[in-house]
PDB file of C-alpha atoms in Angstrom:
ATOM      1  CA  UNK V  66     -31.179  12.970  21.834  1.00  0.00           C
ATOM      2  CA  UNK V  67     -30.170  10.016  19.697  1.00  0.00           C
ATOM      3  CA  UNK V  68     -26.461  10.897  20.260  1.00  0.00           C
ATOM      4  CA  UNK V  69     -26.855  10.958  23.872  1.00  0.00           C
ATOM      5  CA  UNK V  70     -28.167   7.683  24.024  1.00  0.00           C
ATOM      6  CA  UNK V  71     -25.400   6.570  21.660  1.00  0.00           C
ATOM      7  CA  UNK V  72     -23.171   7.469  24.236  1.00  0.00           C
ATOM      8  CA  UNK V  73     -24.979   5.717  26.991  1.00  0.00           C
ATOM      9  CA  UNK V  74     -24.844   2.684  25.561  1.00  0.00           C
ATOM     10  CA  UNK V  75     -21.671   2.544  24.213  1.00  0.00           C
ATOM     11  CA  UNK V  76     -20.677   1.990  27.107  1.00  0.00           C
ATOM     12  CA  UNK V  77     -22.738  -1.276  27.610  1.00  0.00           C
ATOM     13  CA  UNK V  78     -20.337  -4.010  26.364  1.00  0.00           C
ATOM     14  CA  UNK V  79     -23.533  -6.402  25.484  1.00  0.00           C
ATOM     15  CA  UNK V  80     -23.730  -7.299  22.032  1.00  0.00           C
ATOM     16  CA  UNK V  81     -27.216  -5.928  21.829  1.00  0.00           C
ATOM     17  CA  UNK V  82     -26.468  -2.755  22.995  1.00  0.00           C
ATOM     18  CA  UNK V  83     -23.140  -2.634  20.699  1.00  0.00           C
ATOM     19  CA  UNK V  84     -25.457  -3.810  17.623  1.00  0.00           C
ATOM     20  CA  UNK V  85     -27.896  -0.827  18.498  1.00  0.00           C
ATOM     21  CA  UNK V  86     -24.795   1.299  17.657  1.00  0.00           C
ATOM     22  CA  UNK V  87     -23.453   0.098  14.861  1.00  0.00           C
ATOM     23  CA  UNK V  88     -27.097  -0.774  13.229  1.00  0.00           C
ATOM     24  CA  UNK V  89     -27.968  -3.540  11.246  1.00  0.00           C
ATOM     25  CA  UNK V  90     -24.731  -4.058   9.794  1.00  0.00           C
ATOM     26  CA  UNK V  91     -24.730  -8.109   9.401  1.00  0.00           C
ATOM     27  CA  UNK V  92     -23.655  -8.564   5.943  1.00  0.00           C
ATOM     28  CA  UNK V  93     -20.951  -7.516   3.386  1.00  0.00           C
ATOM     29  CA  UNK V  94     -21.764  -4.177   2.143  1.00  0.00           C
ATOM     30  CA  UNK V  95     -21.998  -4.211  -1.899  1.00  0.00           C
ATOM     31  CA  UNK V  96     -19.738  -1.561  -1.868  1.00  0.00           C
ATOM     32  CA  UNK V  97     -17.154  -2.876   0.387  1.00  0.00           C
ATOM     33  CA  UNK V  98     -16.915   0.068   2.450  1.00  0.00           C
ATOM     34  CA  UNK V  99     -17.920   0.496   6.289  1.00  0.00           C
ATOM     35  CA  UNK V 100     -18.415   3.761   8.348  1.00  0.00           C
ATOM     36  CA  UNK V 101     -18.532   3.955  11.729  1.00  0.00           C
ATOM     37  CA  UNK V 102     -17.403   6.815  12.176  1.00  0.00           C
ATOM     38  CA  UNK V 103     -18.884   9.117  15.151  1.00  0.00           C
ATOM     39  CA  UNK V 104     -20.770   5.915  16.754  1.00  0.00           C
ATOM     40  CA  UNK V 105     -19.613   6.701  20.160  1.00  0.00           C
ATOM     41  CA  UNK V 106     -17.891   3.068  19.947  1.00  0.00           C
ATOM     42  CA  UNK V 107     -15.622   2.136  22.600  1.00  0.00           C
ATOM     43  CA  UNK V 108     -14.576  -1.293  21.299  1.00  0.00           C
ATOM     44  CA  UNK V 109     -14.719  -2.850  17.807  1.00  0.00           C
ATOM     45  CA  UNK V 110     -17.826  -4.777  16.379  1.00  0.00           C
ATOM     46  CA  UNK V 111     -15.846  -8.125  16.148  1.00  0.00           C
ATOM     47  CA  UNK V 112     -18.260  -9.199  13.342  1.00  0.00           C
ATOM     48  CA  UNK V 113     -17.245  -6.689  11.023  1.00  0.00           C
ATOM     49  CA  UNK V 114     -13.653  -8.987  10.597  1.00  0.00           C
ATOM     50  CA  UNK V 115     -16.084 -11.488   8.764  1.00  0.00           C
ATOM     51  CA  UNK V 116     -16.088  -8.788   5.913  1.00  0.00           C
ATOM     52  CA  UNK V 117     -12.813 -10.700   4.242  1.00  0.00           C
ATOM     53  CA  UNK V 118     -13.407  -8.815   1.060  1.00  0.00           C
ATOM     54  CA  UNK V 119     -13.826  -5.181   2.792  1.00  0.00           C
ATOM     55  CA  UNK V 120     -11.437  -2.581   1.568  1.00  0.00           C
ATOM     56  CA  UNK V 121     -12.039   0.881   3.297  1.00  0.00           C
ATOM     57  CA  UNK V 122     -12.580   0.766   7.409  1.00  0.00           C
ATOM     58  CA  UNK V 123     -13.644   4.534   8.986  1.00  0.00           C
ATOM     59  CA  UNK V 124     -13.610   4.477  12.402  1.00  0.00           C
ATOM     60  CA  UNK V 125     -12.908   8.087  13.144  1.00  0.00           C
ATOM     61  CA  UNK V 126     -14.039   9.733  15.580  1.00  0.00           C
ATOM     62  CA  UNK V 127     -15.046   7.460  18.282  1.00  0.00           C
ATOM     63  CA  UNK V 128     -14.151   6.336  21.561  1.00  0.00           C
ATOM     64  CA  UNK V 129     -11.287   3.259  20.583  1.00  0.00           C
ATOM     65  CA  UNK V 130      -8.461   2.797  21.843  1.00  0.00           C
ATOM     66  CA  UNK V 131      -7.313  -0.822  21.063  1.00  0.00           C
ATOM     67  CA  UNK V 132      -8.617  -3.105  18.511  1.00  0.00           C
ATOM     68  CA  UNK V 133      -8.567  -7.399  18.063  1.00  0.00           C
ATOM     69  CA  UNK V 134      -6.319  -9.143  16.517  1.00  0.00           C
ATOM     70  CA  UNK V 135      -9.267 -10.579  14.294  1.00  0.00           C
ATOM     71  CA  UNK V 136      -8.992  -7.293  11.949  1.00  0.00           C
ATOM     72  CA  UNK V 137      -5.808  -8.867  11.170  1.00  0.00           C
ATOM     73  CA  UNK V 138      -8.262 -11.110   8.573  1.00  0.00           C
ATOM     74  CA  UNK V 139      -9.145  -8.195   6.957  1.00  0.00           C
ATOM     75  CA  UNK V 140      -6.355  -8.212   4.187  1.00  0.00           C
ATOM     76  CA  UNK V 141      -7.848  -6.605   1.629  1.00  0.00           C
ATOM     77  CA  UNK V 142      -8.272  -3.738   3.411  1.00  0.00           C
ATOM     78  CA  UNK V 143      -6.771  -0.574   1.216  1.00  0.00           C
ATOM     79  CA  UNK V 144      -7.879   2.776   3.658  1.00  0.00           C
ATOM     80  CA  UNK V 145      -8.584   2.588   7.348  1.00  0.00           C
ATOM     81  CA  UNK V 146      -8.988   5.575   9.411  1.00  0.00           C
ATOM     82  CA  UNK V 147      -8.648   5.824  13.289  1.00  0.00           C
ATOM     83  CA  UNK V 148      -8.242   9.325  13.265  1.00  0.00           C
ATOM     84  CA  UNK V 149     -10.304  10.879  16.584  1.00  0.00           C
ATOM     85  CA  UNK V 150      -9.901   8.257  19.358  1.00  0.00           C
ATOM     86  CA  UNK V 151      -7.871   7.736  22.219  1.00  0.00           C
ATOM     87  CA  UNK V 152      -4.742   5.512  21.031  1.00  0.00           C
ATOM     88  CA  UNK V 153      -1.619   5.858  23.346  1.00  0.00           C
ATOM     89  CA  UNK V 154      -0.141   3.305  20.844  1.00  0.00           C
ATOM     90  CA  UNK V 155      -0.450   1.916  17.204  1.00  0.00           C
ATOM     91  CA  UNK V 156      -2.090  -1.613  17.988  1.00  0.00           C
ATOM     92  CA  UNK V 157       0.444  -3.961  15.709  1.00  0.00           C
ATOM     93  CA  UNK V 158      -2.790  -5.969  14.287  1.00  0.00           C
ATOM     94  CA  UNK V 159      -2.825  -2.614  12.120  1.00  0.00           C
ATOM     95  CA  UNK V 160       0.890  -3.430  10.748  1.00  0.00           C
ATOM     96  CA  UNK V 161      -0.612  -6.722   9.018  1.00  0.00           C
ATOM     97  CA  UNK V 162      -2.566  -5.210   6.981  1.00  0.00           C
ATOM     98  CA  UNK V 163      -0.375  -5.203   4.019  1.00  0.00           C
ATOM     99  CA  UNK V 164      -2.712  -4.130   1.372  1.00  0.00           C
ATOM    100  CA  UNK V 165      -3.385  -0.970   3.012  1.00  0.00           C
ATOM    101  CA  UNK V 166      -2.475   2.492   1.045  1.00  0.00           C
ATOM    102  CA  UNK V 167      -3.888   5.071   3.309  1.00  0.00           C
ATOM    103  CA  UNK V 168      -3.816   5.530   7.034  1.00  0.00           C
ATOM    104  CA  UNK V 169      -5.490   7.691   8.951  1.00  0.00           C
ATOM    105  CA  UNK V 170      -3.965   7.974  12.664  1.00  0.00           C
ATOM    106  CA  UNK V 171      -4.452  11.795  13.543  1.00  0.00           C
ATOM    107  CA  UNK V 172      -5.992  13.029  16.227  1.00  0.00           C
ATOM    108  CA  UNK V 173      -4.958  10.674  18.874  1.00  0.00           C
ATOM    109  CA  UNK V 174      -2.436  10.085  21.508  1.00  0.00           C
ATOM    110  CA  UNK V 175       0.579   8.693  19.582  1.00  0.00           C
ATOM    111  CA  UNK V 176       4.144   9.718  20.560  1.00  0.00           C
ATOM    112  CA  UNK V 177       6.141   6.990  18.324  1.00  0.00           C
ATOM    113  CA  UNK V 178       5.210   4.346  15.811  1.00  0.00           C
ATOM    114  CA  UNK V 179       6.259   0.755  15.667  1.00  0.00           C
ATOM    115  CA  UNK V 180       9.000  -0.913  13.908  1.00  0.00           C
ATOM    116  CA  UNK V 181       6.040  -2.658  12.213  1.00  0.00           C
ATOM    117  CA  UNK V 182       4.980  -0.542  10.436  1.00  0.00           C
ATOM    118  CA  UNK V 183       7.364  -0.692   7.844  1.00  0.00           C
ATOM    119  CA  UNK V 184       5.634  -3.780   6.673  1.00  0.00           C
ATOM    120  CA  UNK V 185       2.891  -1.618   5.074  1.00  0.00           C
ATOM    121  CA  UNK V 186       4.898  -0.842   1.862  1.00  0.00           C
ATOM    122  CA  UNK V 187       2.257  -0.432  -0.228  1.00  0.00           C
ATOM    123  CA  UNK V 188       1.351   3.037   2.181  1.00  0.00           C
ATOM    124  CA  UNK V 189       0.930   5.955   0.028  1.00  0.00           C
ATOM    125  CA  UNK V 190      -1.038   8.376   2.716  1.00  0.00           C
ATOM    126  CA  UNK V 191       0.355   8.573   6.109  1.00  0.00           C
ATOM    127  CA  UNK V 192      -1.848  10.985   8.234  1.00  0.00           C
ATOM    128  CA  UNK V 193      -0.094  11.216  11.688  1.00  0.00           C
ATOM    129  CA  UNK V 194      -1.537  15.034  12.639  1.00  0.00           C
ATOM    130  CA  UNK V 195      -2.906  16.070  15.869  1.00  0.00           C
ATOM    131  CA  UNK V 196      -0.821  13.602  18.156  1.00  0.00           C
ATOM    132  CA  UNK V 197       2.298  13.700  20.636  1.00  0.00           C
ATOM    133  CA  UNK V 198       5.387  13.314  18.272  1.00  0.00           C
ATOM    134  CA  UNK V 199       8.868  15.332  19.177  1.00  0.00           C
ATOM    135  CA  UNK V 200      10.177  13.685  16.329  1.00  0.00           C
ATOM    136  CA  UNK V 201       9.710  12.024  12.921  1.00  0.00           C
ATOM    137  CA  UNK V 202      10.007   8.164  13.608  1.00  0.00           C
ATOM    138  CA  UNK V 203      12.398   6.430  11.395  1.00  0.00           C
ATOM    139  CA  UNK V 204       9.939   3.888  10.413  1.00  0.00           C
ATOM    140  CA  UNK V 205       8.461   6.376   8.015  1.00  0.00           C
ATOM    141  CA  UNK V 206      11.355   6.381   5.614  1.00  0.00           C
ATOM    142  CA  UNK V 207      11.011   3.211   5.436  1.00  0.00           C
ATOM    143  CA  UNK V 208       7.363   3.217   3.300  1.00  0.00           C
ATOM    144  CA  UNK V 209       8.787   3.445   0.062  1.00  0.00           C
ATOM    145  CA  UNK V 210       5.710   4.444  -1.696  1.00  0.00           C
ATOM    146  CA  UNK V 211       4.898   7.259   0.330  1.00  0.00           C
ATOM    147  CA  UNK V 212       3.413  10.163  -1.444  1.00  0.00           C
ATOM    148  CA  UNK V 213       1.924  12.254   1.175  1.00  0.00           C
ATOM    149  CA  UNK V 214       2.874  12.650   4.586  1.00  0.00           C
ATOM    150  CA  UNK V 215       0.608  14.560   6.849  1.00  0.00           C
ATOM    151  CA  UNK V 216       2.398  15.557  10.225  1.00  0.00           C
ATOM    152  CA  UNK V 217       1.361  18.831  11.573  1.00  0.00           C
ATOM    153  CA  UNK V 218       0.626  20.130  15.126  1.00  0.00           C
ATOM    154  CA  UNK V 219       2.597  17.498  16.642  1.00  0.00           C
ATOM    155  CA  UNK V 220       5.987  18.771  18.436  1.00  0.00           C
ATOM    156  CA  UNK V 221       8.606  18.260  15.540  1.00  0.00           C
ATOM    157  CA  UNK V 222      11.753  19.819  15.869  1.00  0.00           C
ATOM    158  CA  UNK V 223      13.923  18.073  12.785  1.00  0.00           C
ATOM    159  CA  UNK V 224      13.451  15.957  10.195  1.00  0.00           C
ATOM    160  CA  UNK V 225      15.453  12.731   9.820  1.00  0.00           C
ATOM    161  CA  UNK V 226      18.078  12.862   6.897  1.00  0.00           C
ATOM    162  CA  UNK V 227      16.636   9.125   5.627  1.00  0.00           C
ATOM    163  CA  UNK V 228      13.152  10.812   4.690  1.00  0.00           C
ATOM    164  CA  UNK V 229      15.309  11.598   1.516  1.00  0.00           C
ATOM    165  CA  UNK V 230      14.979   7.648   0.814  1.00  0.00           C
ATOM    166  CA  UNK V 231      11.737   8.630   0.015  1.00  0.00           C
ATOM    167  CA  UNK V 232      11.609   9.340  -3.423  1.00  0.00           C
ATOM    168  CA  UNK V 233       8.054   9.219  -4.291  1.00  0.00           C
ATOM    169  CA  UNK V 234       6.830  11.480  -1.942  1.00  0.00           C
ATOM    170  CA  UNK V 235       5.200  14.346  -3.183  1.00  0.00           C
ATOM    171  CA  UNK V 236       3.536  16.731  -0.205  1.00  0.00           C
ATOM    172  CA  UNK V 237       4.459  17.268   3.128  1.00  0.00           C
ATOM    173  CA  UNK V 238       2.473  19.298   5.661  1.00  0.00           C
ATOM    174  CA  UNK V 239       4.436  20.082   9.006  1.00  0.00           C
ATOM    175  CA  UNK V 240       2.009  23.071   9.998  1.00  0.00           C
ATOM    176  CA  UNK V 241       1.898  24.085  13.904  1.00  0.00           C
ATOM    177  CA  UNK V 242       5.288  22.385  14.881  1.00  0.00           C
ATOM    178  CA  UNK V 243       8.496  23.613  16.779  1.00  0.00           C
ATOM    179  CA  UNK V 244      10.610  24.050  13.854  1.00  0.00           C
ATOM    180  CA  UNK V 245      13.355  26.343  14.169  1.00  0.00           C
ATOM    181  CA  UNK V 246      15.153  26.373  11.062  1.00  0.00           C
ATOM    182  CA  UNK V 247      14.018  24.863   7.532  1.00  0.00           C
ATOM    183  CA  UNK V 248      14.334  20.801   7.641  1.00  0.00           C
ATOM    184  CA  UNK V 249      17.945  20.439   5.643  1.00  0.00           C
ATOM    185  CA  UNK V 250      16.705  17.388   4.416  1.00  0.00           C
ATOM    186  CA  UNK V 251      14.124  18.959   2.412  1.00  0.00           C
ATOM    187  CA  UNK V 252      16.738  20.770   0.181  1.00  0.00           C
ATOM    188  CA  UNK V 253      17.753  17.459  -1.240  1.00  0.00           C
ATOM    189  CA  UNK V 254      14.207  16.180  -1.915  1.00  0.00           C
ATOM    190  CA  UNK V 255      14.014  17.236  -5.477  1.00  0.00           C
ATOM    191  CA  UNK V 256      10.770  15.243  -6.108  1.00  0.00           C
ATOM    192  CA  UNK V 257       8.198  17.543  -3.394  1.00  0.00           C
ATOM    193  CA  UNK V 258       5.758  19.324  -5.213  1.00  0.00           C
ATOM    194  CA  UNK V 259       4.038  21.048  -2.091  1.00  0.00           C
ATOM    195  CA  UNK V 260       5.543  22.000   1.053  1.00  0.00           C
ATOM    196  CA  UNK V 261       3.624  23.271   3.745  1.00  0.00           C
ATOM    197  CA  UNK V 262       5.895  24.907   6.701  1.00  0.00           C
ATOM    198  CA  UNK V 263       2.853  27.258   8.367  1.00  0.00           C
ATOM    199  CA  UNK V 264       2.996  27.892  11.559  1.00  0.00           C
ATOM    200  CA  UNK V 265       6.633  26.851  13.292  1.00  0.00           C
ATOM    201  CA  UNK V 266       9.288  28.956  14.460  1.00  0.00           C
ATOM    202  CA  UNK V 267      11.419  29.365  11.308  1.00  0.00           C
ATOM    203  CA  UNK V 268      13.653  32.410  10.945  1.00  0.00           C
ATOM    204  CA  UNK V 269      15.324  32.248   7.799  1.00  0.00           C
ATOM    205  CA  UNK V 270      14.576  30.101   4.586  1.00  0.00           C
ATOM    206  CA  UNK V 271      17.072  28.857   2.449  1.00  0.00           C
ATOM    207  CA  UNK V 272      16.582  29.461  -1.479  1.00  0.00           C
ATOM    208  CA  UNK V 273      14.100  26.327  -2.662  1.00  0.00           C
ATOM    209  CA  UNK V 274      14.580  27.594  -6.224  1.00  0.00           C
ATOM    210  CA  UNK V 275      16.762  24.279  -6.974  1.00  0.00           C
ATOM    211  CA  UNK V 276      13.714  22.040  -6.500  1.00  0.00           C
ATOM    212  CA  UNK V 277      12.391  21.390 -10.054  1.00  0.00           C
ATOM    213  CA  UNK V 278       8.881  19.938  -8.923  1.00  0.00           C
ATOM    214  CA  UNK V 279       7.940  21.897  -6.361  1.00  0.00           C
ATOM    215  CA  UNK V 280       4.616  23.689  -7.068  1.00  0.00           C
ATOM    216  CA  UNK V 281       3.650  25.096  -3.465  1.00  0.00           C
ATOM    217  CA  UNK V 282       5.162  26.167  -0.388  1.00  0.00           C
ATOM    218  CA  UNK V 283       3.200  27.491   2.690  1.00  0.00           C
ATOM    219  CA  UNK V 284       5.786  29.132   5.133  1.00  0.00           C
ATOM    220  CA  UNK V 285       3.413  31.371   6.851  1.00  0.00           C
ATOM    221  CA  UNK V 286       2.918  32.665  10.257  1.00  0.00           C
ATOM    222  CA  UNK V 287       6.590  31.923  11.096  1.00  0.00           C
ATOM    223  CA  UNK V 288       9.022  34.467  12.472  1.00  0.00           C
ATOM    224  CA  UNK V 289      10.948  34.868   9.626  1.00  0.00           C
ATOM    225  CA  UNK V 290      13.131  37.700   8.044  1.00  0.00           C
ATOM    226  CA  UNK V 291      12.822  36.570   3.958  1.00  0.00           C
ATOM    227  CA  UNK V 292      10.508  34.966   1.801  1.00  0.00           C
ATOM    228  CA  UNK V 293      12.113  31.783   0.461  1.00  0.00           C
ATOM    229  CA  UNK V 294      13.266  32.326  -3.322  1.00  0.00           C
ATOM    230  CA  UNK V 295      11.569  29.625  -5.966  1.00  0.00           C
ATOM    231  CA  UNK V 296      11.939  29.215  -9.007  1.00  0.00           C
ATOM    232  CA  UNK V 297       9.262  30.783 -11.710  1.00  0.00           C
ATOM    233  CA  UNK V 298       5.629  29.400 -11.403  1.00  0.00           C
ATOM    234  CA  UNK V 299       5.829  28.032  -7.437  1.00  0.00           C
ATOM    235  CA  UNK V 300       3.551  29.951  -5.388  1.00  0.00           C
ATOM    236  CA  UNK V 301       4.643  30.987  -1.834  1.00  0.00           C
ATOM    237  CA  UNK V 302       1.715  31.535   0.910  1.00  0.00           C
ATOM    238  CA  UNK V 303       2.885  33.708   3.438  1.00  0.00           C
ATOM    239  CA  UNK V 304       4.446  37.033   3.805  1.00  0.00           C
ATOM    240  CA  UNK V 305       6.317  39.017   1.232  1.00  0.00           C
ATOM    241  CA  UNK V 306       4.798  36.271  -1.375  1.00  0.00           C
ATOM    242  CA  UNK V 307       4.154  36.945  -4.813  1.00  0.00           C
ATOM    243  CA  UNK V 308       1.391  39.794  -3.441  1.00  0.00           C
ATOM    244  CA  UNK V 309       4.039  42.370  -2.183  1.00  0.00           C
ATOM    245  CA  UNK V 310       7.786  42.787  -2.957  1.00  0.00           C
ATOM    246  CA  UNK V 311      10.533  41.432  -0.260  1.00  0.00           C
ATOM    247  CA  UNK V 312      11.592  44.674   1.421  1.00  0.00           C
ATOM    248  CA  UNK V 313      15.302  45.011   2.081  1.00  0.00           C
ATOM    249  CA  UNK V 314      17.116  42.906   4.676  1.00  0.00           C
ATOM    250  CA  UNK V 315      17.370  45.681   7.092  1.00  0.00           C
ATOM    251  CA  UNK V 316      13.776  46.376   7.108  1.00  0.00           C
ATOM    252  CA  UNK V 317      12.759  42.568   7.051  1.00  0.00           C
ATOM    253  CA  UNK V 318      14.671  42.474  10.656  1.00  0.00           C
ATOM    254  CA  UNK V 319      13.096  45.111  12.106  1.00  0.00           C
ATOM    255  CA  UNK V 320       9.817  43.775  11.018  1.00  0.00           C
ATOM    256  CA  UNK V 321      10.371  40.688  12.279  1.00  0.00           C
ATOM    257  CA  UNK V 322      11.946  41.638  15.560  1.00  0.00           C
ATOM    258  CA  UNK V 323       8.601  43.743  15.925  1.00  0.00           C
ATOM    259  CA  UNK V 324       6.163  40.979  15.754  1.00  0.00           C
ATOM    260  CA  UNK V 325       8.325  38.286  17.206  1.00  0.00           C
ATOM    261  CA  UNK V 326       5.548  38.252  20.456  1.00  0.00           C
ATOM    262  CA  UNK V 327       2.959  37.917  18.034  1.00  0.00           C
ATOM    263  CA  UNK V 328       3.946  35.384  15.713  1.00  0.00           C
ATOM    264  CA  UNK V 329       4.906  32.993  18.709  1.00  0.00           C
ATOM    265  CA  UNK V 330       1.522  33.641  20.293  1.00  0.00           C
ATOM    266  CA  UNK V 331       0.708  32.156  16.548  1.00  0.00           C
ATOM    267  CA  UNK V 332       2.314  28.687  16.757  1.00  0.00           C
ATOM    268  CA  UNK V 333      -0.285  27.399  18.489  1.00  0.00           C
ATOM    269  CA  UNK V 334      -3.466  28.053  16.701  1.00  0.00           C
ATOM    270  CA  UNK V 335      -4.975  26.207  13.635  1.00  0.00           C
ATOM    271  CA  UNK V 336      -4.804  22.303  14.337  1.00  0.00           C
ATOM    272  CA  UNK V 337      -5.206  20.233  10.972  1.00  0.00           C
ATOM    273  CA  UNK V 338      -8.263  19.302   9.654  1.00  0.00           C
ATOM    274  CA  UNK V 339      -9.432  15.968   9.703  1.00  0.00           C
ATOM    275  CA  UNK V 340      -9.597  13.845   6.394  1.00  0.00           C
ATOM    276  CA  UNK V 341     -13.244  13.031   5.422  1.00  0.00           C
ATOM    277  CA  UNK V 342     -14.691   9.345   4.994  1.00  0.00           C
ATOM    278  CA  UNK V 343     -15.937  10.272   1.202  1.00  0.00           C
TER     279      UNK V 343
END
């Protein structure tokens, strides 16, 4: 009952019925974090941009899909998450926010991302999952500190050759995309420690046994006729992994060939998780 009547007056843009949502929250909290998350909220609490020292901002899972240009006073903000919401677009007030290391946007609506957002280069967590991309936007090879990259069941097709300016990143999940062949680029990223592949449209790999950091790679549920080779110690997910041997390259086609319906039917399933607000 108490969500339903969330809901209800969520929709009320009177600041008493938009304080009933968010609660009593009137001061600083003494750990400089605030949670809204799942509030039903439909526009942003403007008072929270009085919170000039605040430095994480969850607003997942709610109804948003713009916010005011007053967050842009929130510059010590480090995480903010508007995973779950309804944004067609990045709002630029979000590109400001220069102190800002992790950024939730999954979930949403999103099929590009600004020019702005190269500004953020202290970024280290990019979570762009769950949206409307058909490719990788440049901007991201632009965040120079970028260790993780989370961009999976979007509609990616390639990677851009610049993500190899990106030199501290370290994971990469591209699960539930329309890859076709393993991203080139990739091969010349010698710094990855996990890469997760699951769930494209991937035929062959390419030997990943040149990488000398790479820990992980995930390549399951794709079509494919080989296992990728790695080096000693990496652990493969998928089929013909460390579990069972490789069989032969004649018998690897006709397995493929024989589950080809079935592993399409696959690309679909399995959307990424959303981050949690801990």
């Amino acid at each position: 009952m108490g969500n339903i009547i969330r809901a209800l007056v969520a929709f009320i843009p009177a600041d008493r019925c938009q304080n009933y949502v968010v609660g009593d929250l009137r001061e600083m909290p003494l750990d400089k974090m605030v949670d809204l998350s799942g509030t039903q909220l439909r526009r942003f609490p403007m008072h929270v941009c009085s919170f000039r020292e605040l430095v994480k901002l969850y607003l997942s899972d709610n109804h948003l899909s713009s916010l005011p240009l007053e967050l842009g006073q929130l510059q010590n903000l480090q995480i903010l998450a508007l995973d779950f919401n309804n944004f067609k677009a990045l709002p630029q007030v979000v590109c400001t926010l220069k102190q800002l290391c992790i950024l939730y946007l999954g979930n949403n609506k999103l099929c590009d991302l600004p020019n702005e957002l190269g500004l953020l280069q202290n970024l280290q967590t990019l979570w762009v999952e769950a949206n409307c991309l058909t490719q990788l936007p440049d901007v991201v090879c632009e965040l120079r500190l970028l260790k993780t990259l989370h961009a999976g069941s979007n509609a990616l097709r390639l990677l851009p050759g610049q993500l190899r300016r990106l030199r501290e990143l370290r994971t990469i999940w591209l699960s539930g995309n329309l890859l076709t062949e393993f991203p080139p680029v990739l091969l010349h990223m010698p710094f990855l420690e996990v890469i997760d592949v699951d769930r494209n449209g991937i035929r062959y790999f390419p030997s990943l046994a040149h990488l000398p950091s790479l820990k992980l790679v995930i390549y399951d549920h794709n079509p494919c006729r080989n296992a990728p080779k790695v080096a000693k110690g990496v652990r493969r997910v998928g089929r013909w992994a460390e579990e069972t041997p490789e069989p032969d390259h004649r018998k690897a086609r006709r397995y493929a060939l024989a589950e080809e319906s079935q592993e399409a039917q696959a690309l679909a399933l399995a959307p990424a998780l959303p981050p949690t607000t801990s």
